[in-house]
């Protein structure tokens, strides 16, 4: 650990350097979080940081448009949508004369490091500026505008980009800043429209943004279970009009009271002719006579507060952007900070731009399969999953497997569980299996609460929170006899278990029971679903993102409530048990001053230091605090404030939320007053976020496909039964860094802290210093994973999808 720290604080000192940050092109939620991270990380490493207002236009105009900023300059912008430093199209920067003036304005302030937040056009312009830089400085010197010494001192311009675009149309990154927030806006509208559509048996045609990229349309269609989707990368085949109308008619015949059709604004047919929302509406009305309405979402998708995902993504990228600038050399190509799976990577900027342009070229040339492939594995996976789940095959066209697969939820409810069940049922039916639903977990299994579940039974499940199957924390060991009997009775050949730590323990018990019960020798797979995100073997669990957004939204409201009341600190208790994921990442997303978690021990001295830190903060213009603390912490406390302090529920059995509240109240007397909030079970409730809907849908589909493969491998023809008793026949499917991996639960034992119900190693702990740095605490920061410039093809060759 010591070596990476020295790399950051000694070798990567920003002393004497100046960084300019600008936003360009279309605005996107989360841009302000990125700006905040760049400013604070830059100041933290002792560099000067400048706002460049109004994008490249401000760089060309100079004057007050380029302004040195302080730590407080970016206070209270984390939750604000759009970009507070403005964005504008700039014709002047497209000319050499404009770039010459921009170079002069930067040199006057000693700025030779640029962080550019924008789309492919903005980043291409930045790369051109970098390539011309030395020539521009020579011309300025020849014109007598700058001295020869300035030409030598500022000889090289370093460029690092972050992609801010709601369309997610930039190749090389799984997610761009703003995409997740735009999906939130879309899904909020779709959920609202569904209620009125059901009342009147209407068809709604929704047009979403995406002039050149269908990501928003595709993923929102997957998240809401839309009947049809039109995207530019995958136009419908000839005769689509008949196929779509037939499908809508069939759905109505199955008593479905509404239809949802999603159209990307850039949708085309296979002849590259535009397909508009009005055209689709007119077709439905003419052919079917359905009451049909069009809703064009427009710039609503760009507005509103950024989601928790976008805030965390932008903060991670902003910090890495500063590190990349400090590490840059004259030989280093301009790079873009990207997300590959769950890992931040740096890619050559122009490689990404060229691949992005290749997608448009493929569409123009009607090479649509190439266009989908070039978009990346995540996009391709989304499309394949949507096709699998949205179109029910005729019974005669389905394969006949003669296998029976049971699905059950185990543990506490988590938003997104229903989306996972829907996906499992429909993929299982498509694979030819008989699907069974088990109510109330292992306890319901033992009681025989098992029923057939059909394609139509799970319609509309994606947007519903909780667990429609019912779920309990009961473990299976005490019901082994009855569960074995139910497996025999219903001829169950495989199990899909969707749940949290209890599901993990339950599968381990089932494995141990194989020695006595042959009925348990069947393929079993677990999909992690818990708000606590404490299941070993996976970076993410279904439900955790929804809970994070609940925490973030609550913190935003608390901060707003304190806007008229100065000098106030809020302490907020989150869920999580002994796992500090919600408190830590919620603190990062909400801009908390501290987050107390079990994984990082603390004592009264640290609490006192935090109080003193907040006392100093109250002397500035930022007169509020937030502290987060997880609820079930028996070893240490979580906190959240306006100065926000978040506390994990079990962070410490002695330093409870009440204790921390009383300590802050007493020590802050006369300087600030204190309030506390316990968020409780509201973190488990509500409609699932787009992330949880899609993560649950895709991971569950993959789990059932694995089951199908295992059933074929373990079927014994001579005995007429499935027999699977190897370790790799009981797996947990989880995302690890860049890949979705099937891991035998027996192999995960060594990675598990069973006493505290958490993994021994947790990836998000590496994010913990970011929250501290951005809250102005001195801390060590392990950057051993940073600094590796990869190539686009290398990143894309990885096995699986991005986070959505």
PDB file of N, CA and C in Angstrom, residues 574-664:
ATOM      1  N   UNK A 574     -28.052   4.237   7.544  1.00  0.00           N
ATOM      2  CA  UNK A 574     -28.465   3.447   6.381  1.00  0.00           C
ATOM      3  C   UNK A 574     -28.543   1.970   6.767  1.00  0.00           C
ATOM      4  N   UNK A 575     -29.085   1.178   5.864  1.00  0.00           N
ATOM      5  CA  UNK A 575     -29.075  -0.273   6.029  1.00  0.00           C
ATOM      6  C   UNK A 575     -27.703  -0.835   5.631  1.00  0.00           C
ATOM      7  N   UNK A 576     -27.597  -2.163   5.711  1.00  0.00           N
ATOM      8  CA  UNK A 576     -26.366  -2.797   5.264  1.00  0.00           C
ATOM      9  C   UNK A 576     -25.799  -3.815   6.218  1.00  0.00           C
ATOM     10  N   UNK A 577     -26.334  -3.879   7.458  1.00  0.00           N
ATOM     11  CA  UNK A 577     -25.747  -4.811   8.406  1.00  0.00           C
ATOM     12  C   UNK A 577     -24.302  -4.451   8.677  1.00  0.00           C
ATOM     13  N   UNK A 578     -23.423  -5.428   8.559  1.00  0.00           N
ATOM     14  CA  UNK A 578     -21.995  -5.176   8.752  1.00  0.00           C
ATOM     15  C   UNK A 578     -21.329  -4.690   7.467  1.00  0.00           C
ATOM     16  N   UNK A 579     -22.070  -4.659   6.382  1.00  0.00           N
ATOM     17  CA  UNK A 579     -21.506  -4.217   5.104  1.00  0.00           C
ATOM     18  C   UNK A 579     -21.739  -2.717   4.927  1.00  0.00           C
ATOM     19  N   UNK A 580     -20.665  -1.982   4.711  1.00  0.00           N
ATOM     20  CA  UNK A 580     -20.747  -0.528   4.616  1.00  0.00           C
ATOM     21  C   UNK A 580     -20.962   0.007   3.215  1.00  0.00           C
ATOM     22  N   UNK A 581     -21.331  -0.877   2.262  1.00  0.00           N
ATOM     23  CA  UNK A 581     -21.473  -0.438   0.869  1.00  0.00           C
ATOM     24  C   UNK A 581     -22.426   0.744   0.740  1.00  0.00           C
ATOM     25  N   UNK A 582     -23.631   0.628   1.309  1.00  0.00           N
ATOM     26  CA  UNK A 582     -24.618   1.693   1.147  1.00  0.00           C
ATOM     27  C   UNK A 582     -24.152   2.996   1.784  1.00  0.00           C
ATOM     28  N   UNK A 583     -23.567   2.909   2.971  1.00  0.00           N
ATOM     29  CA  UNK A 583     -23.107   4.120   3.647  1.00  0.00           C
ATOM     30  C   UNK A 583     -21.956   4.770   2.886  1.00  0.00           C
ATOM     31  N   UNK A 584     -21.003   3.954   2.442  1.00  0.00           N
ATOM     32  CA  UNK A 584     -19.831   4.502   1.764  1.00  0.00           C
ATOM     33  C   UNK A 584     -20.182   5.084   0.392  1.00  0.00           C
ATOM     34  N   UNK A 585     -20.871   4.284  -0.435  1.00  0.00           N
ATOM     35  CA  UNK A 585     -21.191   4.758  -1.779  1.00  0.00           C
ATOM     36  C   UNK A 585     -22.289   5.807  -1.746  1.00  0.00           C
ATOM     37  N   UNK A 586     -23.201   5.696  -0.774  1.00  0.00           N
ATOM     38  CA  UNK A 586     -24.185   6.747  -0.587  1.00  0.00           C
ATOM     39  C   UNK A 586     -23.521   8.050  -0.191  1.00  0.00           C
ATOM     40  N   UNK A 587     -22.489   7.944   0.650  1.00  0.00           N
ATOM     41  CA  UNK A 587     -21.741   9.140   1.032  1.00  0.00           C
ATOM     42  C   UNK A 587     -21.037   9.775  -0.142  1.00  0.00           C
ATOM     43  N   UNK A 588     -20.463   8.945  -1.027  1.00  0.00           N
ATOM     44  CA  UNK A 588     -19.790   9.457  -2.218  1.00  0.00           C
ATOM     45  C   UNK A 588     -20.784  10.128  -3.154  1.00  0.00           C
ATOM     46  N   UNK A 589     -21.963   9.511  -3.316  1.00  0.00           N
ATOM     47  CA  UNK A 589     -22.971  10.057  -4.224  1.00  0.00           C
ATOM     48  C   UNK A 589     -23.637  11.310  -3.672  1.00  0.00           C
ATOM     49  N   UNK A 590     -23.735  11.404  -2.344  1.00  0.00           N
ATOM     50  CA  UNK A 590     -24.434  12.542  -1.733  1.00  0.00           C
ATOM     51  C   UNK A 590     -23.490  13.656  -1.312  1.00  0.00           C
ATOM     52  N   UNK A 591     -22.197  13.418  -1.413  1.00  0.00           N
ATOM     53  CA  UNK A 591     -21.238  14.435  -0.993  1.00  0.00           C
ATOM     54  C   UNK A 591     -21.124  14.533   0.511  1.00  0.00           C
ATOM     55  N   UNK A 592     -21.137  13.389   1.198  1.00  0.00           N
ATOM     56  CA  UNK A 592     -21.095  13.373   2.661  1.00  0.00           C
ATOM     57  C   UNK A 592     -19.722  13.783   3.179  1.00  0.00           C
ATOM     58  N   UNK A 593     -19.718  14.251   4.417  1.00  0.00           N
ATOM     59  CA  UNK A 593     -18.465  14.626   5.068  1.00  0.00           C
ATOM     60  C   UNK A 593     -17.787  13.428   5.712  1.00  0.00           C
ATOM     61  N   UNK A 594     -18.572  12.416   6.052  1.00  0.00           N
ATOM     62  CA  UNK A 594     -18.002  11.213   6.658  1.00  0.00           C
ATOM     63  C   UNK A 594     -18.984  10.066   6.491  1.00  0.00           C
ATOM     64  N   UNK A 595     -18.457   8.851   6.489  1.00  0.00           N
ATOM     65  CA  UNK A 595     -19.291   7.650   6.478  1.00  0.00           C
ATOM     66  C   UNK A 595     -18.622   6.640   7.379  1.00  0.00           C
ATOM     67  N   UNK A 596     -19.281   6.273   8.453  1.00  0.00           N
ATOM     68  CA  UNK A 596     -18.722   5.333   9.412  1.00  0.00           C
ATOM     69  C   UNK A 596     -19.177   3.923   9.063  1.00  0.00           C
ATOM     70  N   UNK A 597     -18.217   3.027   8.881  1.00  0.00           N
ATOM     71  CA  UNK A 597     -18.546   1.671   8.451  1.00  0.00           C
ATOM     72  C   UNK A 597     -17.779   0.657   9.285  1.00  0.00           C
ATOM     73  N   UNK A 598     -18.296  -0.555   9.321  1.00  0.00           N
ATOM     74  CA  UNK A 598     -17.675  -1.629  10.098  1.00  0.00           C
ATOM     75  C   UNK A 598     -16.300  -2.001   9.551  1.00  0.00           C
ATOM     76  N   UNK A 599     -16.155  -1.988   8.220  1.00  0.00           N
ATOM     77  CA  UNK A 599     -14.915  -2.476   7.591  1.00  0.00           C
ATOM     78  C   UNK A 599     -13.707  -1.610   7.929  1.00  0.00           C
ATOM     79  N   UNK A 600     -13.927  -0.384   8.336  1.00  0.00           N
ATOM     80  CA  UNK A 600     -12.821   0.512   8.657  1.00  0.00           C
ATOM     81  C   UNK A 600     -13.004   0.989  10.092  1.00  0.00           C
ATOM     82  N   UNK A 601     -12.218   0.422  10.993  1.00  0.00           N
ATOM     83  CA  UNK A 601     -12.405   0.716  12.415  1.00  0.00           C
ATOM     84  C   UNK A 601     -12.131   2.192  12.703  1.00  0.00           C
ATOM     85  N   UNK A 602     -12.837   2.701  13.696  1.00  0.00           N
ATOM     86  CA  UNK A 602     -12.623   4.089  14.118  1.00  0.00           C
ATOM     87  C   UNK A 602     -12.806   4.160  15.627  1.00  0.00           C
ATOM     88  N   UNK A 603     -12.274   5.205  16.200  1.00  0.00           N
ATOM     89  CA  UNK A 603     -12.363   5.361  17.646  1.00  0.00           C
ATOM     90  C   UNK A 603     -12.780   6.784  17.977  1.00  0.00           C
ATOM     91  N   UNK A 604     -12.759   7.085  19.273  1.00  0.00           N
ATOM     92  CA  UNK A 604     -13.230   8.393  19.725  1.00  0.00           C
ATOM     93  C   UNK A 604     -12.353   9.519  19.187  1.00  0.00           C
ATOM     94  N   UNK A 605     -11.057   9.210  18.953  1.00  0.00           N
ATOM     95  CA  UNK A 605     -10.168  10.245  18.420  1.00  0.00           C
ATOM     96  C   UNK A 605     -10.564  10.643  17.003  1.00  0.00           C
ATOM     97  N   UNK A 606     -10.942   9.640  16.189  1.00  0.00           N
ATOM     98  CA  UNK A 606     -11.369   9.969  14.827  1.00  0.00           C
ATOM     99  C   UNK A 606     -12.685  10.731  14.836  1.00  0.00           C
ATOM    100  N   UNK A 607     -13.586  10.332  15.724  1.00  0.00           N
ATOM    101  CA  UNK A 607     -14.853  11.063  15.837  1.00  0.00           C
ATOM    102  C   UNK A 607     -14.593  12.515  16.219  1.00  0.00           C
ATOM    103  N   UNK A 608     -13.680  12.718  17.160  1.00  0.00           N
ATOM    104  CA  UNK A 608     -13.346  14.077  17.581  1.00  0.00           C
ATOM    105  C   UNK A 608     -12.723  14.868  16.430  1.00  0.00           C
ATOM    106  N   UNK A 609     -11.849  14.191  15.658  1.00  0.00           N
ATOM    107  CA  UNK A 609     -11.233  14.866  14.507  1.00  0.00           C
ATOM    108  C   UNK A 609     -12.287  15.266  13.483  1.00  0.00           C
ATOM    109  N   UNK A 610     -13.302  14.412  13.297  1.00  0.00           N
ATOM    110  CA  UNK A 610     -14.376  14.742  12.354  1.00  0.00           C
ATOM    111  C   UNK A 610     -15.182  15.936  12.834  1.00  0.00           C
ATOM    112  N   UNK A 611     -15.428  15.999  14.141  1.00  0.00           N
ATOM    113  CA  UNK A 611     -16.150  17.144  14.701  1.00  0.00           C
ATOM    114  C   UNK A 611     -15.344  18.429  14.466  1.00  0.00           C
ATOM    115  N   UNK A 612     -14.039  18.359  14.698  1.00  0.00           N
ATOM    116  CA  UNK A 612     -13.189  19.536  14.481  1.00  0.00           C
ATOM    117  C   UNK A 612     -13.168  19.929  13.008  1.00  0.00           C
ATOM    118  N   UNK A 613     -13.158  18.917  12.134  1.00  0.00           N
ATOM    119  CA  UNK A 613     -13.196  19.187  10.692  1.00  0.00           C
ATOM    120  C   UNK A 613     -14.466  19.945  10.323  1.00  0.00           C
ATOM    121  N   UNK A 614     -15.586  19.508  10.865  1.00  0.00           N
ATOM    122  CA  UNK A 614     -16.859  20.173  10.579  1.00  0.00           C
ATOM    123  C   UNK A 614     -16.907  21.569  11.186  1.00  0.00           C
ATOM    124  N   UNK A 615     -16.280  21.722  12.339  1.00  0.00           N
ATOM    125  CA  UNK A 615     -16.226  23.040  12.961  1.00  0.00           C
ATOM    126  C   UNK A 615     -15.503  24.029  12.062  1.00  0.00           C
ATOM    127  N   UNK A 616     -14.387  23.569  11.461  1.00  0.00           N
ATOM    128  CA  UNK A 616     -13.659  24.434  10.519  1.00  0.00           C
ATOM    129  C   UNK A 616     -14.488  24.704   9.276  1.00  0.00           C
ATOM    130  N   UNK A 617     -15.225  23.700   8.846  1.00  0.00           N
ATOM    131  CA  UNK A 617     -16.055  23.857   7.654  1.00  0.00           C
ATOM    132  C   UNK A 617     -17.115  24.929   7.870  1.00  0.00           C
ATOM    133  N   UNK A 618     -17.647  25.002   9.083  1.00  0.00           N
ATOM    134  CA  UNK A 618     -18.699  25.972   9.366  1.00  0.00           C
ATOM    135  C   UNK A 618     -18.204  27.412   9.289  1.00  0.00           C
ATOM    136  N   UNK A 619     -16.879  27.581   9.307  1.00  0.00           N
ATOM    137  CA  UNK A 619     -16.316  28.928   9.192  1.00  0.00           C
ATOM    138  C   UNK A 619     -16.252  29.394   7.746  1.00  0.00           C
ATOM    139  N   UNK A 620     -16.479  28.451   6.803  1.00  0.00           N
ATOM    140  CA  UNK A 620     -16.464  28.800   5.386  1.00  0.00           C
ATOM    141  C   UNK A 620     -17.885  29.097   4.932  1.00  0.00           C
ATOM    142  N   UNK A 621     -18.047  29.223   3.621  1.00  0.00           N
ATOM    143  CA  UNK A 621     -19.389  29.477   3.067  1.00  0.00           C
ATOM    144  C   UNK A 621     -20.238  28.212   3.035  1.00  0.00           C
ATOM    145  N   UNK A 622     -19.633  27.037   3.310  1.00  0.00           N
ATOM    146  CA  UNK A 622     -20.363  25.762   3.293  1.00  0.00           C
ATOM    147  C   UNK A 622     -20.786  25.441   4.717  1.00  0.00           C
ATOM    148  N   UNK A 623     -21.928  25.910   5.141  1.00  0.00           N
ATOM    149  CA  UNK A 623     -22.311  25.796   6.538  1.00  0.00           C
ATOM    150  C   UNK A 623     -23.358  24.709   6.750  1.00  0.00           C
ATOM    151  N   UNK A 624     -23.010  23.497   6.351  1.00  0.00           N
ATOM    152  CA  UNK A 624     -23.874  22.354   6.614  1.00  0.00           C
ATOM    153  C   UNK A 624     -23.022  21.091   6.497  1.00  0.00           C
ATOM    154  N   UNK A 625     -23.511  20.001   7.071  1.00  0.00           N
ATOM    155  CA  UNK A 625     -22.734  18.765   7.045  1.00  0.00           C
ATOM    156  C   UNK A 625     -23.627  17.546   6.944  1.00  0.00           C
ATOM    157  N   UNK A 626     -23.034  16.436   6.485  1.00  0.00           N
ATOM    158  CA  UNK A 626     -23.788  15.198   6.308  1.00  0.00           C
ATOM    159  C   UNK A 626     -22.910  14.012   6.688  1.00  0.00           C
ATOM    160  N   UNK A 627     -23.422  13.141   7.566  1.00  0.00           N
ATOM    161  CA  UNK A 627     -22.679  11.969   8.033  1.00  0.00           C
ATOM    162  C   UNK A 627     -23.555  10.740   7.868  1.00  0.00           C
ATOM    163  N   UNK A 628     -23.005   9.645   7.313  1.00  0.00           N
ATOM    164  CA  UNK A 628     -23.761   8.419   7.113  1.00  0.00           C
ATOM    165  C   UNK A 628     -23.206   7.302   7.978  1.00  0.00           C
ATOM    166  N   UNK A 629     -24.143   6.466   8.463  1.00  0.00           N
ATOM    167  CA  UNK A 629     -23.748   5.313   9.277  1.00  0.00           C
ATOM    168  C   UNK A 629     -24.684   4.149   8.983  1.00  0.00           C
ATOM    169  N   UNK A 630     -24.137   2.925   8.713  1.00  0.00           N
ATOM    170  CA  UNK A 630     -25.005   1.768   8.494  1.00  0.00           C
ATOM    171  C   UNK A 630     -25.650   1.314   9.799  1.00  0.00           C
ATOM    172  N   UNK A 631     -26.834   0.691   9.717  1.00  0.00           N
ATOM    173  CA  UNK A 631     -27.636   0.388  10.905  1.00  0.00           C
ATOM    174  C   UNK A 631     -27.132  -0.791  11.710  1.00  0.00           C
ATOM    175  N   UNK A 632     -26.785  -1.916  11.086  1.00  0.00           N
ATOM    176  CA  UNK A 632     -26.531  -3.125  11.859  1.00  0.00           C
ATOM    177  C   UNK A 632     -25.105  -3.265  12.343  1.00  0.00           C
ATOM    178  N   UNK A 633     -24.362  -2.204  12.313  1.00  0.00           N
ATOM    179  CA  UNK A 633     -22.971  -2.268  12.692  1.00  0.00           C
ATOM    180  C   UNK A 633     -22.801  -2.591  14.154  1.00  0.00           C
ATOM    181  N   UNK A 634     -22.122  -3.674  14.467  1.00  0.00           N
ATOM    182  CA  UNK A 634     -21.894  -3.992  15.867  1.00  0.00           C
ATOM    183  C   UNK A 634     -20.457  -3.703  16.236  1.00  0.00           C
ATOM    184  N   UNK A 635     -19.690  -3.255  15.297  1.00  0.00           N
ATOM    185  CA  UNK A 635     -18.305  -2.949  15.637  1.00  0.00           C
ATOM    186  C   UNK A 635     -17.977  -1.482  15.414  1.00  0.00           C
ATOM    187  N   UNK A 636     -18.803  -0.795  14.632  1.00  0.00           N
ATOM    188  CA  UNK A 636     -18.523   0.626  14.415  1.00  0.00           C
ATOM    189  C   UNK A 636     -19.671   1.362  13.757  1.00  0.00           C
ATOM    190  N   UNK A 637     -19.763   2.731  13.878  1.00  0.00           N
ATOM    191  CA  UNK A 637     -20.968   3.434  13.422  1.00  0.00           C
ATOM    192  C   UNK A 637     -20.895   4.101  12.065  1.00  0.00           C
ATOM    193  N   UNK A 638     -22.051   4.286  11.347  1.00  0.00           N
ATOM    194  CA  UNK A 638     -22.154   5.058  10.125  1.00  0.00           C
ATOM    195  C   UNK A 638     -22.700   6.453  10.365  1.00  0.00           C
ATOM    196  N   UNK A 639     -22.456   7.397   9.415  1.00  0.00           N
ATOM    197  CA  UNK A 639     -22.915   8.779   9.607  1.00  0.00           C
ATOM    198  C   UNK A 639     -23.305   9.499   8.324  1.00  0.00           C
ATOM    199  N   UNK A 640     -24.165  10.503   8.407  1.00  0.00           N
ATOM    200  CA  UNK A 640     -24.464  11.354   7.265  1.00  0.00           C
ATOM    201  C   UNK A 640     -24.882  12.737   7.728  1.00  0.00           C
ATOM    202  N   UNK A 641     -24.503  13.811   6.990  1.00  0.00           N
ATOM    203  CA  UNK A 641     -24.861  15.158   7.432  1.00  0.00           C
ATOM    204  C   UNK A 641     -25.169  16.131   6.332  1.00  0.00           C
ATOM    205  N   UNK A 642     -25.498  17.321   6.719  1.00  0.00           N
ATOM    206  CA  UNK A 642     -25.575  18.406   5.744  1.00  0.00           C
ATOM    207  C   UNK A 642     -24.487  19.380   6.008  1.00  0.00           C
ATOM    208  N   UNK A 643     -23.395  19.312   6.783  1.00  0.00           N
ATOM    209  CA  UNK A 643     -22.300  18.434   6.520  1.00  0.00           C
ATOM    210  C   UNK A 643     -22.910  17.076   6.645  1.00  0.00           C
ATOM    211  N   UNK A 644     -22.853  16.301   5.632  1.00  0.00           N
ATOM    212  CA  UNK A 644     -23.569  15.043   5.644  1.00  0.00           C
ATOM    213  C   UNK A 644     -22.690  13.965   6.250  1.00  0.00           C
ATOM    214  N   UNK A 645     -23.214  13.269   7.247  1.00  0.00           N
ATOM    215  CA  UNK A 645     -22.513  12.145   7.845  1.00  0.00           C
ATOM    216  C   UNK A 645     -23.386  10.916   7.681  1.00  0.00           C
ATOM    217  N   UNK A 646     -22.849   9.855   7.092  1.00  0.00           N
ATOM    218  CA  UNK A 646     -23.610   8.625   6.922  1.00  0.00           C
ATOM    219  C   UNK A 646     -23.035   7.554   7.837  1.00  0.00           C
ATOM    220  N   UNK A 647     -23.949   6.809   8.439  1.00  0.00           N
ATOM    221  CA  UNK A 647     -23.511   5.755   9.345  1.00  0.00           C
ATOM    222  C   UNK A 647     -24.169   4.446   8.950  1.00  0.00           C
ATOM    223  N   UNK A 648     -23.356   3.407   8.762  1.00  0.00           N
ATOM    224  CA  UNK A 648     -23.876   2.072   8.499  1.00  0.00           C
ATOM    225  C   UNK A 648     -24.482   1.529   9.781  1.00  0.00           C
ATOM    226  N   UNK A 649     -25.591   0.775   9.649  1.00  0.00           N
ATOM    227  CA  UNK A 649     -26.361   0.384  10.822  1.00  0.00           C
ATOM    228  C   UNK A 649     -25.566  -0.417  11.845  1.00  0.00           C
ATOM    229  N   UNK A 650     -24.606  -1.229  11.412  1.00  0.00           N
ATOM    230  CA  UNK A 650     -23.847  -2.060  12.358  1.00  0.00           C
ATOM    231  C   UNK A 650     -22.396  -1.646  12.445  1.00  0.00           C
ATOM    232  N   UNK A 651     -22.095  -0.390  12.192  1.00  0.00           N
ATOM    233  CA  UNK A 651     -20.690  -0.006  12.130  1.00  0.00           C
ATOM    234  C   UNK A 651     -19.977  -0.188  13.455  1.00  0.00           C
ATOM    235  N   UNK A 652     -20.691  -0.034  14.573  1.00  0.00           N
ATOM    236  CA  UNK A 652     -20.049  -0.227  15.872  1.00  0.00           C
ATOM    237  C   UNK A 652     -21.105  -0.392  16.941  1.00  0.00           C
ATOM    238  N   UNK A 653     -20.932  -1.416  17.793  1.00  0.00           N
ATOM    239  CA  UNK A 653     -21.959  -1.685  18.807  1.00  0.00           C
ATOM    240  C   UNK A 653     -21.962  -0.625  19.899  1.00  0.00           C
ATOM    241  N   UNK A 654     -20.833   0.070  20.079  1.00  0.00           N
ATOM    242  CA  UNK A 654     -20.755   1.109  21.102  1.00  0.00           C
ATOM    243  C   UNK A 654     -21.011   2.493  20.528  1.00  0.00           C
ATOM    244  N   UNK A 655     -20.392   2.757  19.361  1.00  0.00           N
ATOM    245  CA  UNK A 655     -20.593   4.064  18.735  1.00  0.00           C
ATOM    246  C   UNK A 655     -21.848   4.007  17.865  1.00  0.00           C
ATOM    247  N   UNK A 656     -22.971   3.987  18.525  1.00  0.00           N
ATOM    248  CA  UNK A 656     -24.249   3.895  17.827  1.00  0.00           C
ATOM    249  C   UNK A 656     -24.614   5.226  17.201  1.00  0.00           C
ATOM    250  N   UNK A 657     -25.690   5.202  16.424  1.00  0.00           N
ATOM    251  CA  UNK A 657     -26.164   6.442  15.819  1.00  0.00           C
ATOM    252  C   UNK A 657     -26.520   7.457  16.895  1.00  0.00           C
ATOM    253  N   UNK A 658     -27.178   6.993  17.955  1.00  0.00           N
ATOM    254  CA  UNK A 658     -27.541   7.908  19.050  1.00  0.00           C
ATOM    255  C   UNK A 658     -26.295   8.480  19.715  1.00  0.00           C
ATOM    256  N   UNK A 659     -25.278   7.616  19.902  1.00  0.00           N
ATOM    257  CA  UNK A 659     -24.054   8.104  20.535  1.00  0.00           C
ATOM    258  C   UNK A 659     -23.392   9.176  19.665  1.00  0.00           C
ATOM    259  N   UNK A 660     -23.296   8.906  18.371  1.00  0.00           N
ATOM    260  CA  UNK A 660     -22.652   9.860  17.466  1.00  0.00           C
ATOM    261  C   UNK A 660     -23.444  11.165  17.421  1.00  0.00           C
ATOM    262  N   UNK A 661     -24.749  11.030  17.403  1.00  0.00           N
ATOM    263  CA  UNK A 661     -25.608  12.224  17.415  1.00  0.00           C
ATOM    264  C   UNK A 661     -25.349  13.055  18.675  1.00  0.00           C
ATOM    265  N   UNK A 662     -25.290  12.389  19.827  1.00  0.00           N
ATOM    266  CA  UNK A 662     -25.076  13.117  21.076  1.00  0.00           C
ATOM    267  C   UNK A 662     -23.678  13.727  21.137  1.00  0.00           C
ATOM    268  N   UNK A 663     -22.684  12.987  20.604  1.00  0.00           N
ATOM    269  CA  UNK A 663     -21.312  13.505  20.584  1.00  0.00           C
ATOM    270  C   UNK A 663     -21.225  14.764  19.724  1.00  0.00           C
ATOM    271  N   UNK A 664     -21.772  14.680  18.527  1.00  0.00           N
ATOM    272  CA  UNK A 664     -21.726  15.846  17.640  1.00  0.00           C
ATOM    273  C   UNK A 664     -22.505  17.016  18.230  1.00  0.00           C
TER     274      UNK A 664
END
